[in-house]
Amino acid sequence: MVYRIYVEKKPGFDVEAQGLKNELVSLLGIQSLSGLRLLNRYDVEGIDEALFNQCATTVFSEPPVDNTYAELPEFEGISFAVEYLPGQFDQRADSAAECIQLISQGERPLVRSARVYLLEGSLTEEQVAEIKKYVINPVEAREASLETKATLKMEYPVPTAVATLEGFNELDEEGLKKFIDEKGLAMDLGDIKFCQEYFRSEHRDPTITEIKMIDTYWSDHCRHTTFGTILDDVQIDDAVVQAAFDRYMAMRADLGREEKPRCMMDLATIGAKELKKQGILKNLDESEEINACTVKIKCDVNGKDEDWLFLFKNETHNHPTEIEPFGGAATCIGGAIRDPLSGRSYVYQAMRVTGAGDPLKPVSETLPGKLPQRKLVTTAAAGYSSYGNQIGLATGQVDEIYHPGYVAKRMEIGAVVGATPASHVRRECPRPRGCHRPAGRPHRPRRHRRCHRLLQGPQSGQPGPLRCRGAEGQCAHRAQAPAPVPP
């Protein structure tokens, strides 16, 4: 049986509802909106009625500040509900399910949540549609049914054979352009032509999975195509910027990099190369790992100098935050933490620098296909702080820059620093045909030990170097024999 409960903040505590109402009136210009109520709806399956009633005032609500209802309150205005898309993580529902399990000490129940909006006032269909467009981000959410549910179990279709894109190798340039549009691909014409040449050499058409996978990992976010774009013609009006660019070109000549592509990535990394050549960068901790920049330092620990490693890293999440502000900003700081953490350090401080358009501009001036700037900046701030608060990371600097140049593409940067005693770090490189044993398991001598390989050598089943795609080229022997594209 599915149990349902609605939770609403009491008058005086409904700050979020009143804030949203003011946004809709001031930004969308819907003056006829006279009132707005927000309710959190929970559907629960897998527990008995007694446990559900117990959780009503302990998990789902706080009696001093919340009102609860078994049915949707009688309302004469417009009502609609919003829920996350299937497969999208619903933190509210997940946390509720976990709390119920802690109380019951039994199996974790199924919980689904939704946000119910009750609109008061003489609203037209166009105004209601405009409000829905403002509060529903189609990338992560959808309008939910107000009807009760018989079950919360999701029915998933049985996977069938992966579709092969018959005739892909025969497409001409116009056909490839149409193919990109039909499949909604992020890659450009040059990328899709390269794919076509590869599969022609393989004498087969690709599957839709292969094209989608390549499209994902060749995106600007994963491959940094913007930073890797070759700069053929550079024109600079500012004298200071021109002087800096001239210095960059001089460094390229000094380092013998004139034949290397001139791009933003080269511009960003050439400083460290120049310092290293001059012998100034002496305390850099170099290894075969590519995690976070690591510097050797001396640290005073109870009056005694110890060898420590100081790590720092930044993560840009411009596009993810542009399309899904809460999750994009949350995983921005999460991604920044990941790298020094994988270097075995403790991450203890962070900084957030962002760029956006004017959040006070009317929603009507929002570019097609974009979220309103106010919605973007406020939701992204909530996502960043949510992740930081949960993981317990102090952010000492938060700076948001407002400029028209950030309207087309938002800037979302999270930067962190971490440290660890040098004695706590042990580095090794996987060897060809190396054997792996999960940490923590007692070693049991065996007569025959099996070697585990990822993306094995030239032919499946043949001995070959251990290759992990994400770390390609980090070891010398792997750099000489790059892993082939999986068939």
Short mmCIF file of C-alpha atoms in Angstrom, two decimals, residues 7-391:
data_model
loop_
_atom_site.label_atom_id
_atom_site.label_comp_id
_atom_site.label_asym_id
_atom_site.label_seq_id
_atom_site.Cartn_x
_atom_site.Cartn_y
_atom_site.Cartn_z
CA VAL A 7 3.80 19.01 4.45
CA GLU A 8 3.52 22.81 4.40
CA LYS A 9 5.29 25.52 6.38
CA LYS A 10 3.05 27.41 8.78
CA PRO A 11 2.32 31.10 8.09
CA GLY A 12 5.34 33.11 9.13
CA PHE A 13 7.69 30.23 8.36
CA ASP A 14 6.77 29.98 4.65
CA VAL A 15 9.75 32.08 3.59
CA GLU A 16 10.46 30.06 0.45
CA ALA A 17 6.88 30.32 -0.80
CA GLN A 18 6.72 34.06 -0.24
CA GLY A 19 10.11 34.55 -1.87
CA LEU A 20 9.03 32.61 -4.96
CA LYS A 21 5.80 34.60 -5.14
CA ASN A 22 7.77 37.85 -5.10
CA GLU A 23 10.03 36.55 -7.89
CA LEU A 24 7.08 35.60 -10.07
CA VAL A 25 5.48 39.00 -9.56
CA SER A 26 8.62 41.12 -9.98
CA LEU A 27 10.56 39.11 -12.57
CA LEU A 28 7.78 37.53 -14.62
CA GLY A 29 5.49 40.51 -14.14
CA ILE A 30 2.49 38.37 -13.13
CA GLN A 31 0.75 41.00 -11.02
CA SER A 32 -2.46 38.97 -10.78
CA LEU A 33 -0.73 36.32 -8.64
CA SER A 34 -2.14 37.13 -5.19
CA GLY A 35 -0.79 34.17 -3.24
CA LEU A 36 1.37 31.06 -3.46
CA ARG A 37 1.64 27.99 -1.25
CA LEU A 38 4.33 25.30 -1.40
CA LEU A 39 3.80 21.76 -0.13
CA ASN A 40 6.18 18.82 -0.06
CA ARG A 41 4.44 15.58 -1.00
CA TYR A 42 5.76 12.20 0.14
CA ASP A 43 4.56 8.81 -1.14
CA VAL A 44 5.80 5.79 0.84
CA GLU A 45 5.50 2.08 0.07
CA GLY A 46 6.80 -0.89 2.05
CA ILE A 47 5.87 0.06 5.64
CA ASP A 48 2.78 -0.36 7.82
CA GLU A 49 0.39 2.38 8.87
CA ALA A 50 1.69 2.60 12.43
CA LEU A 51 5.25 3.27 11.28
CA PHE A 52 4.02 5.79 8.71
CA ASN A 53 2.09 7.72 11.37
CA GLN A 54 5.15 7.66 13.63
CA CYS A 55 7.30 9.12 10.85
CA ALA A 56 4.77 11.84 10.03
CA THR A 57 6.03 14.03 12.88
CA THR A 58 9.61 12.76 13.06
CA VAL A 59 10.78 12.33 9.47
CA PHE A 60 8.44 14.22 7.17
CA SER A 61 7.68 17.29 9.27
CA GLU A 62 8.62 19.44 12.24
CA PRO A 63 5.40 20.03 14.25
CA PRO A 64 6.40 23.48 15.57
CA VAL A 65 6.77 24.93 12.05
CA ASP A 66 4.90 22.55 9.71
CA ASN A 67 1.30 21.64 8.96
CA THR A 68 0.59 18.15 7.62
CA TYR A 69 -2.31 16.89 5.53
CA ALA A 70 -3.44 13.44 4.47
CA GLU A 71 -5.17 14.93 1.42
CA LEU A 72 -4.39 17.95 -0.73
CA PRO A 73 -6.01 20.95 1.00
CA GLU A 74 -9.19 22.27 -0.60
CA PHE A 75 -8.14 25.01 -2.96
CA GLU A 76 -9.96 27.05 -5.59
CA GLY A 77 -6.91 28.25 -7.52
CA ILE A 78 -4.44 26.52 -9.82
CA SER A 79 -2.48 23.53 -8.50
CA PHE A 80 0.28 21.44 -10.05
CA ALA A 81 3.10 19.21 -8.83
CA VAL A 82 6.72 18.79 -9.90
CA GLU A 83 8.86 15.67 -9.48
CA TYR A 84 12.34 14.57 -10.53
CA LEU A 85 12.74 12.64 -13.75
CA PRO A 86 13.09 8.85 -13.37
CA GLY A 87 16.72 8.08 -12.66
CA GLN A 88 17.45 11.58 -11.33
CA PHE A 89 18.66 11.51 -7.73
CA ASP A 90 15.99 12.75 -5.31
CA GLN A 91 17.85 13.66 -2.15
CA ARG A 92 14.70 14.49 -0.20
CA ALA A 93 13.16 11.08 -0.88
CA ASP A 94 16.44 9.24 -0.31
CA SER A 95 17.03 10.92 3.05
CA ALA A 96 13.45 10.19 4.13
CA ALA A 97 13.81 6.51 3.21
CA GLU A 98 17.07 6.29 5.15
CA CYS A 99 15.53 7.90 8.25
CA ILE A 100 12.53 5.53 8.13
CA GLN A 101 14.89 2.56 7.96
CA LEU A 102 16.83 3.85 10.97
CA ILE A 103 13.59 4.05 12.95
CA SER A 104 12.20 0.68 11.86
CA GLN A 105 15.53 -1.19 11.81
CA GLY A 106 14.08 -3.08 8.86
CA GLU A 107 14.13 -2.89 5.10
CA ARG A 108 14.40 0.50 3.43
CA PRO A 109 11.02 1.53 1.97
CA LEU A 110 10.33 3.10 -1.39
CA VAL A 111 9.83 6.86 -1.12
CA ARG A 112 8.95 9.35 -3.85
CA SER A 113 8.68 13.08 -3.28
CA ALA A 114 7.16 15.94 -5.24
CA ARG A 115 6.72 19.69 -4.79
CA VAL A 116 3.12 20.92 -5.01
CA TYR A 117 2.41 24.53 -6.04
CA LEU A 118 -0.91 26.19 -5.15
CA LEU A 119 -1.45 29.45 -7.04
CA GLU A 120 -4.01 32.06 -6.01
CA GLY A 121 -5.34 34.80 -8.26
CA SER A 122 -6.96 35.33 -11.64
CA LEU A 123 -4.35 33.67 -13.82
CA THR A 124 -4.57 33.01 -17.55
CA GLU A 125 -3.38 29.79 -19.17
CA GLU A 126 -0.41 31.66 -20.61
CA GLN A 127 0.60 32.94 -17.16
CA VAL A 128 0.32 29.47 -15.63
CA ALA A 129 2.46 28.07 -18.45
CA GLU A 130 5.02 30.80 -17.84
CA ILE A 131 5.15 29.97 -14.12
CA LYS A 132 5.60 26.27 -14.86
CA LYS A 133 8.40 27.05 -17.27
CA TYR A 134 10.12 29.11 -14.56
CA VAL A 135 9.94 26.47 -11.80
CA ILE A 136 10.44 23.30 -13.89
CA ASN A 137 13.87 22.63 -15.37
CA PRO A 138 13.17 19.94 -18.02
CA VAL A 139 16.72 18.63 -17.72
CA GLU A 140 16.00 17.27 -14.23
CA ALA A 141 12.28 17.48 -13.50
CA ARG A 142 8.79 17.14 -14.96
CA GLU A 143 5.20 17.90 -14.03
CA ALA A 144 3.80 15.17 -11.77
CA SER A 145 0.32 13.73 -11.54
CA LEU A 146 -1.85 14.81 -8.60
CA GLU A 147 -3.57 11.41 -8.51
CA THR A 148 -2.79 8.76 -5.90
CA LYS A 149 -0.51 5.91 -6.90
CA ALA A 150 -1.16 2.18 -6.67
CA THR A 151 2.56 1.40 -6.45
CA LEU A 152 5.88 3.23 -6.47
CA LYS A 153 7.76 0.43 -8.21
CA MET A 154 9.27 1.47 -11.51
CA GLU A 155 8.67 -0.70 -14.55
CA TYR A 156 11.72 -0.82 -16.79
CA PRO A 157 11.57 -2.19 -20.34
CA VAL A 158 13.70 -5.22 -21.04
CA PRO A 159 16.80 -4.10 -23.00
CA THR A 160 16.74 -5.24 -26.59
CA ALA A 161 19.55 -5.53 -29.10
CA VAL A 162 21.49 -2.29 -29.53
CA ALA A 163 20.51 -0.60 -32.77
CA THR A 164 23.12 -0.49 -35.52
CA LEU A 165 23.10 2.71 -37.56
CA GLU A 166 22.75 1.12 -40.97
CA GLY A 167 24.03 3.31 -43.79
CA PHE A 168 26.04 5.63 -41.54
CA ASN A 169 29.24 5.07 -43.49
CA GLU A 170 27.53 6.05 -46.75
CA LEU A 171 26.25 9.45 -45.56
CA ASP A 172 27.53 12.50 -47.41
CA GLU A 173 28.26 15.86 -45.76
CA GLU A 174 24.63 16.99 -45.82
CA GLY A 175 23.55 13.61 -44.48
CA LEU A 176 26.01 13.89 -41.60
CA LYS A 177 24.73 17.38 -40.74
CA LYS A 178 21.18 16.04 -40.67
CA PHE A 179 22.35 13.07 -38.59
CA ILE A 180 23.82 15.44 -35.96
CA ASP A 181 20.54 17.35 -35.75
CA GLU A 182 18.35 14.25 -35.59
CA LYS A 183 20.39 12.61 -32.81
CA GLY A 184 20.96 15.85 -30.89
CA LEU A 185 24.73 15.37 -30.88
CA ALA A 186 27.19 17.84 -29.40
CA MET A 187 30.01 16.98 -31.81
CA ASP A 188 30.61 19.09 -34.89
CA LEU A 189 30.89 18.08 -38.53
CA GLY A 190 34.63 17.45 -38.30
CA ASP A 191 34.15 15.09 -35.36
CA ILE A 192 31.41 13.07 -37.03
CA LYS A 193 33.49 12.81 -40.21
CA PHE A 194 36.38 11.44 -38.15
CA CYS A 195 34.03 8.83 -36.65
CA GLN A 196 32.81 7.90 -40.10
CA GLU A 197 36.37 7.41 -41.37
CA TYR A 198 37.16 5.18 -38.39
CA PHE A 199 34.14 2.92 -38.85
CA ARG A 200 34.78 2.75 -42.58
CA SER A 201 38.24 1.42 -41.76
CA GLU A 202 36.57 -1.14 -39.48
CA HIS A 203 34.25 -2.14 -42.35
CA ARG A 204 31.12 -1.83 -40.23
CA ASP A 205 28.49 0.68 -39.19
CA PRO A 206 28.53 1.94 -35.60
CA THR A 207 25.88 1.27 -33.00
CA ILE A 208 23.90 4.12 -31.45
CA THR A 209 25.63 3.37 -28.13
CA GLU A 210 29.06 3.91 -29.66
CA ILE A 211 28.07 7.23 -31.22
CA LYS A 212 26.42 8.46 -28.01
CA MET A 213 29.43 7.40 -25.93
CA ILE A 214 31.89 9.14 -28.25
CA ASP A 215 29.67 12.23 -28.32
CA THR A 216 29.68 12.38 -24.51
CA TYR A 217 33.40 11.95 -24.05
CA TRP A 218 34.26 14.29 -26.90
CA SER A 219 32.09 17.05 -25.44
CA ASP A 220 33.56 20.37 -24.38
CA HIS A 221 33.15 19.45 -20.72
CA CYS A 222 35.06 16.16 -20.97
CA ARG A 223 37.65 16.95 -23.63
CA HIS A 224 38.02 20.72 -23.07
CA THR A 225 37.63 21.41 -26.77
CA THR A 226 37.37 25.14 -26.11
CA PHE A 227 40.78 25.21 -24.44
CA GLY A 228 42.23 22.98 -27.14
CA THR A 229 40.97 25.08 -30.05
CA ILE A 230 43.91 26.23 -32.18
CA LEU A 231 44.24 30.03 -32.22
CA ASP A 232 45.17 30.95 -35.80
CA ASP A 233 44.56 34.69 -35.75
CA VAL A 234 44.75 36.69 -32.51
CA GLN A 235 43.85 40.39 -32.44
CA ILE A 236 44.20 42.29 -29.16
CA ASP A 237 43.17 45.91 -28.57
CA ASP A 238 44.38 46.28 -24.97
CA ALA A 239 48.09 47.16 -24.64
CA VAL A 240 48.49 45.34 -21.31
CA VAL A 241 46.94 42.16 -22.66
CA GLN A 242 49.07 42.45 -25.80
CA ALA A 243 52.22 42.68 -23.66
CA ALA A 244 51.19 39.54 -21.76
CA PHE A 245 50.51 37.73 -25.02
CA ASP A 246 53.90 38.78 -26.40
CA ARG A 247 55.52 37.38 -23.27
CA TYR A 248 53.67 34.11 -23.86
CA MET A 249 54.96 33.94 -27.43
CA ALA A 250 58.50 34.61 -26.19
CA MET A 251 58.15 31.71 -23.75
CA ARG A 252 57.03 29.43 -26.57
CA ALA A 253 60.17 30.34 -28.50
CA ASP A 254 62.37 29.89 -25.43
CA LEU A 255 60.89 26.45 -24.77
CA GLY A 256 61.05 25.38 -28.41
CA ARG A 257 57.28 25.07 -28.67
CA GLU A 258 56.72 27.06 -31.87
CA GLU A 259 55.53 23.92 -33.67
CA LYS A 260 53.05 23.09 -30.92
CA PRO A 261 49.43 24.23 -31.42
CA ARG A 262 48.74 27.67 -29.98
CA CYS A 263 45.70 27.33 -27.74
CA MET A 264 44.26 28.39 -24.39
CA MET A 265 45.47 25.19 -22.73
CA ASP A 266 49.04 25.91 -23.80
CA LEU A 267 48.66 29.46 -22.55
CA ALA A 268 47.46 28.21 -19.15
CA THR A 269 50.24 25.66 -18.63
CA ILE A 270 53.29 27.32 -20.17
CA GLY A 271 54.14 29.27 -17.02
CA ALA A 272 54.97 26.13 -15.06
CA LYS A 273 57.10 24.83 -17.95
CA GLU A 274 59.07 28.08 -18.04
CA LEU A 275 59.64 28.10 -14.27
CA LYS A 276 60.80 24.51 -14.42
CA LYS A 277 63.28 25.28 -17.19
CA GLN A 278 64.69 28.20 -15.20
CA GLY A 279 65.21 25.92 -12.21
CA ILE A 280 62.87 27.95 -10.02
CA LEU A 281 60.24 25.23 -9.64
CA LYS A 282 62.30 23.01 -7.34
CA ASN A 283 59.70 21.88 -4.83
CA LEU A 284 57.19 20.47 -7.32
CA ASP A 285 56.28 16.87 -6.51
CA GLU A 286 56.29 15.12 -9.89
CA SER A 287 54.87 11.65 -10.36
CA GLU A 288 53.11 9.50 -12.93
CA GLU A 289 49.77 10.37 -11.35
CA ILE A 290 47.66 13.18 -12.74
CA ASN A 291 45.55 14.28 -9.80
CA ALA A 292 46.19 17.74 -8.35
CA CYS A 293 49.21 20.03 -8.42
CA THR A 294 51.41 18.85 -5.55
CA VAL A 295 54.15 20.87 -3.88
CA LYS A 296 56.68 19.70 -1.29
CA ILE A 297 56.66 21.83 1.84
CA LYS A 298 57.98 21.84 5.39
CA CYS A 299 55.26 21.88 8.01
CA ASP A 300 55.66 22.75 11.69
CA VAL A 301 53.99 19.96 13.67
CA ASN A 302 54.24 20.53 17.42
CA GLY A 303 57.50 22.42 16.99
CA LYS A 304 59.06 19.87 14.66
CA ASP A 305 59.50 20.32 10.90
CA GLU A 306 57.99 17.51 8.87
CA ASP A 307 57.89 16.79 5.15
CA TRP A 308 54.38 17.40 3.84
CA LEU A 309 52.68 17.56 0.47
CA PHE A 310 50.50 20.58 -0.31
CA LEU A 311 47.89 20.03 -3.04
CA PHE A 312 45.59 22.43 -4.85
CA LYS A 313 43.10 21.98 -7.66
CA ASN A 314 40.31 23.81 -9.43
CA GLU A 315 37.29 22.37 -11.20
CA THR A 316 35.23 24.16 -13.83
CA HIS A 317 31.61 23.11 -14.24
CA ASN A 318 30.38 25.77 -16.62
CA HIS A 319 28.10 23.74 -18.87
CA PRO A 320 26.71 21.33 -16.23
CA THR A 321 25.76 24.28 -14.02
CA GLU A 322 24.30 26.11 -17.02
CA ILE A 323 21.77 23.34 -17.69
CA GLU A 324 21.30 21.95 -14.14
CA PRO A 325 22.35 24.64 -11.63
CA PHE A 326 21.93 22.76 -8.36
CA GLY A 327 23.62 19.52 -9.38
CA GLY A 328 26.20 21.24 -11.57
CA ALA A 329 27.44 23.52 -8.80
CA ALA A 330 27.31 20.73 -6.21
CA THR A 331 29.45 18.39 -8.30
CA CYS A 332 31.77 21.28 -9.17
CA ILE A 333 33.07 21.41 -5.62
CA GLY A 334 32.81 17.62 -5.44
CA GLY A 335 35.01 17.24 -8.50
CA ALA A 336 37.54 19.68 -7.08
CA ILE A 337 37.71 17.67 -3.84
CA ARG A 338 38.11 14.40 -5.74
CA ASP A 339 41.55 15.10 -7.19
CA PRO A 340 43.57 16.09 -4.09
CA LEU A 341 41.65 13.41 -2.20
CA SER A 342 42.87 10.81 -4.69
CA GLY A 343 46.34 12.14 -3.96
CA ARG A 344 45.76 10.92 -0.36
CA SER A 345 45.42 14.42 1.10
CA TYR A 346 42.87 15.97 3.45
CA VAL A 347 40.99 18.79 1.72
CA TYR A 348 40.40 21.56 4.24
CA GLN A 349 39.57 24.80 2.42
CA ALA A 350 37.77 25.95 -0.72
CA MET A 351 37.03 28.96 -2.91
CA ARG A 352 34.15 29.62 -5.31
CA VAL A 353 34.43 32.05 -8.23
CA THR A 354 31.52 32.37 -10.63
CA GLY A 355 30.38 34.54 -13.51
CA ALA A 356 26.83 35.30 -14.59
CA GLY A 357 24.69 37.83 -16.39
CA ASP A 358 22.58 40.41 -14.57
CA PRO A 359 20.20 38.41 -12.31
CA LEU A 360 17.88 41.41 -11.95
CA LYS A 361 16.91 41.50 -15.62
CA PRO A 362 13.34 40.48 -16.51
CA VAL A 363 12.84 36.83 -17.38
CA SER A 364 11.42 37.93 -20.73
CA GLU A 365 14.97 38.90 -21.78
CA THR A 366 16.29 35.36 -21.22
CA LEU A 367 18.03 33.91 -24.28
CA PRO A 368 16.21 31.04 -26.03
CA GLY A 369 17.13 27.68 -24.51
CA LYS A 370 18.66 29.29 -21.41
CA LEU A 371 17.54 29.41 -17.80
CA PRO A 372 16.82 32.86 -16.32
CA GLN A 373 19.97 34.31 -14.75
CA ARG A 374 18.31 34.80 -11.36
CA LYS A 375 17.14 31.18 -11.31
CA LEU A 376 20.61 30.09 -12.33
CA VAL A 377 22.62 32.04 -9.75
CA THR A 378 20.36 31.31 -6.78
CA THR A 379 19.96 27.60 -7.51
CA ALA A 380 23.69 27.16 -8.18
CA ALA A 381 24.53 28.86 -4.88
CA ALA A 382 22.16 26.47 -3.10
CA GLY A 383 23.76 23.46 -4.80
CA TYR A 384 27.31 24.48 -3.91
CA SER A 385 26.46 25.22 -0.28
CA SER A 386 24.46 21.99 0.02
CA TYR A 387 27.43 19.84 -1.00
CA GLY A 388 29.91 21.88 1.03
CA ASN A 389 27.79 21.74 4.18
CA GLN A 390 27.21 18.00 3.90
CA ILE A 391 30.87 17.16 3.39
#
